[in-house]
PDB file of C-alpha atoms in Angstrom:
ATOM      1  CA  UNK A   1       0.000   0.000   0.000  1.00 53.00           C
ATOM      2  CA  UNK A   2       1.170   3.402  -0.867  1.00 58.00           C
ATOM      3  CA  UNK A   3       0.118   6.449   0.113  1.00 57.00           C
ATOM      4  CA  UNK A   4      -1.237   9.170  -2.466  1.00 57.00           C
ATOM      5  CA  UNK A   5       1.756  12.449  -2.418  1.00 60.00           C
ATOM      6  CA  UNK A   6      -1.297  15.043  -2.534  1.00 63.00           C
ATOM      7  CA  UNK A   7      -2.645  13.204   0.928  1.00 62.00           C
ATOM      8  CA  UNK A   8       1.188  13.437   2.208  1.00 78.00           C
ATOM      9  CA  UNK A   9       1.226  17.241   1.604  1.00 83.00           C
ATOM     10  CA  UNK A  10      -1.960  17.617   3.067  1.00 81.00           C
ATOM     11  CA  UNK A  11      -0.682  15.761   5.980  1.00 83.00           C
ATOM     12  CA  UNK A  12       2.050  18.063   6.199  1.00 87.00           C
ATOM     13  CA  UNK A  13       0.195  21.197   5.868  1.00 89.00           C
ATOM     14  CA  UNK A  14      -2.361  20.297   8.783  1.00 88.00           C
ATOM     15  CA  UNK A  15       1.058  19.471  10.922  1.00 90.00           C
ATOM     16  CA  UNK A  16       1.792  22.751  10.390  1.00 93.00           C
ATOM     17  CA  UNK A  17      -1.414  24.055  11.270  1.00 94.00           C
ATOM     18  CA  UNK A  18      -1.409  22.206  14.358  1.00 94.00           C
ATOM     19  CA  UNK A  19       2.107  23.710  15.048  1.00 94.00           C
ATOM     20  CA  UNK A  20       1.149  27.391  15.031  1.00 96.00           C
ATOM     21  CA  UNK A  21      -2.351  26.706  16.502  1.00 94.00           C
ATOM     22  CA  UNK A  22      -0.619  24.844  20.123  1.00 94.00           C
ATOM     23  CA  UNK A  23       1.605  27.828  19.578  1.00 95.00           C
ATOM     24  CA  UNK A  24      -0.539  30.241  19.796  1.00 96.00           C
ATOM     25  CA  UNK A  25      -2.622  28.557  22.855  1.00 94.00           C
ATOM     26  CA  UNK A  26       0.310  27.286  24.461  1.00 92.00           C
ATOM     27  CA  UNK A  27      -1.122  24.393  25.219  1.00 91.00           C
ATOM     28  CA  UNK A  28      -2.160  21.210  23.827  1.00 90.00           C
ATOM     29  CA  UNK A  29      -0.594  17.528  22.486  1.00 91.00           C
ATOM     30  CA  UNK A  30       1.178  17.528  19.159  1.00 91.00           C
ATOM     31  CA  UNK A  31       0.995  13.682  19.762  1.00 91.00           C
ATOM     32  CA  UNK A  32      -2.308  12.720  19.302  1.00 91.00           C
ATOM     33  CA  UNK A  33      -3.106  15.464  17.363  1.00 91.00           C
ATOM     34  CA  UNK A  34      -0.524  14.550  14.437  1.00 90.00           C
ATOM     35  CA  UNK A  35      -1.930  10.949  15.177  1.00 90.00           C
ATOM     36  CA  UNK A  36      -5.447  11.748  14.145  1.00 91.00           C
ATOM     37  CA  UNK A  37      -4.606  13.482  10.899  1.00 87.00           C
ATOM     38  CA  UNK A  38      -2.337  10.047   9.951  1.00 86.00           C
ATOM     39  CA  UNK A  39      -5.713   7.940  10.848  1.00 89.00           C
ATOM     40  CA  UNK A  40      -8.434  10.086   9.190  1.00 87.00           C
ATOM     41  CA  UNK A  41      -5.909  10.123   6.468  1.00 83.00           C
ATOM     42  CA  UNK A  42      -6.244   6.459   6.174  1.00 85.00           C
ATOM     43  CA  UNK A  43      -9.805   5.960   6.751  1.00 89.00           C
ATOM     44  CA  UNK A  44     -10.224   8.647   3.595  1.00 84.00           C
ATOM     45  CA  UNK A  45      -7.743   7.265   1.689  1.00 83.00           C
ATOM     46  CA  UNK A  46      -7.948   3.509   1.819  1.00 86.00           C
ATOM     47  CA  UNK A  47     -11.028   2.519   3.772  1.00 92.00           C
ATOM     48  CA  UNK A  48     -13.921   4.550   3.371  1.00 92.00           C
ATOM     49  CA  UNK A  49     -16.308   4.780   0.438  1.00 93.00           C
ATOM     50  CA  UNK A  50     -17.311   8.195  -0.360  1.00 88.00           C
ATOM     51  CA  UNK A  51     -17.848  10.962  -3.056  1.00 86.00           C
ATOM     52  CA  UNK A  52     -17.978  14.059  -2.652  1.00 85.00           C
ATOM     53  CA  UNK A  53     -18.806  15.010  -5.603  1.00 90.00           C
ATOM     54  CA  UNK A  54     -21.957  12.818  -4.590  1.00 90.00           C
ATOM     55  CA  UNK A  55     -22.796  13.751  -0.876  1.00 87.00           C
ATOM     56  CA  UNK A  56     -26.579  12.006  -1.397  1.00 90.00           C
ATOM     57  CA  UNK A  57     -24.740   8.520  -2.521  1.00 92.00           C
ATOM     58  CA  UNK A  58     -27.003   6.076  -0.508  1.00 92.00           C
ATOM     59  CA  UNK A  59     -23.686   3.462  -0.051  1.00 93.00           C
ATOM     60  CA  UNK A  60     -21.600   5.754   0.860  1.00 93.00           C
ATOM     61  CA  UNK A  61     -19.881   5.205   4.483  1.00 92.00           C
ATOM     62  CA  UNK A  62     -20.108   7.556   7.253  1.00 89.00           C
ATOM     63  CA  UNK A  63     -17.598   8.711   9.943  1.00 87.00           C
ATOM     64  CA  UNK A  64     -19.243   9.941  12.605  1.00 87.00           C
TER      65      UNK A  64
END
């Protein structure tokens, strides 16, 4: 399995975000935070089934 480069930027550019945000609030865990953007990265990329350019799709999975 490989992952997709535009998912690894986007990865990197939420890091980022993260970064400047506990920053800012000085406060917070990079930890988990950088942990959920690696597994909603993965449920988007390689285990959920959804369009968006279909948001009515009756199959389509939901993360809730």
């Amino acid at each position: 399995m490989t992952a997709s480069p535009r998912l690894d930027r986007r990865s990197k550019d939420l890091r980022k975000v993260i970064v400047r945000v506990l920053q800012k609030a000085r406060r917070g865990h990079v930890g988990s935070a950088f942990s959920l953007i690696e597994i909603l990265r993965v449920l988007y990329h390689d285990v959920l089934r959804y369009g968006p350019q279909q948001p009515k799709w009756k199959d389509r999975d939901r993360c809730i």
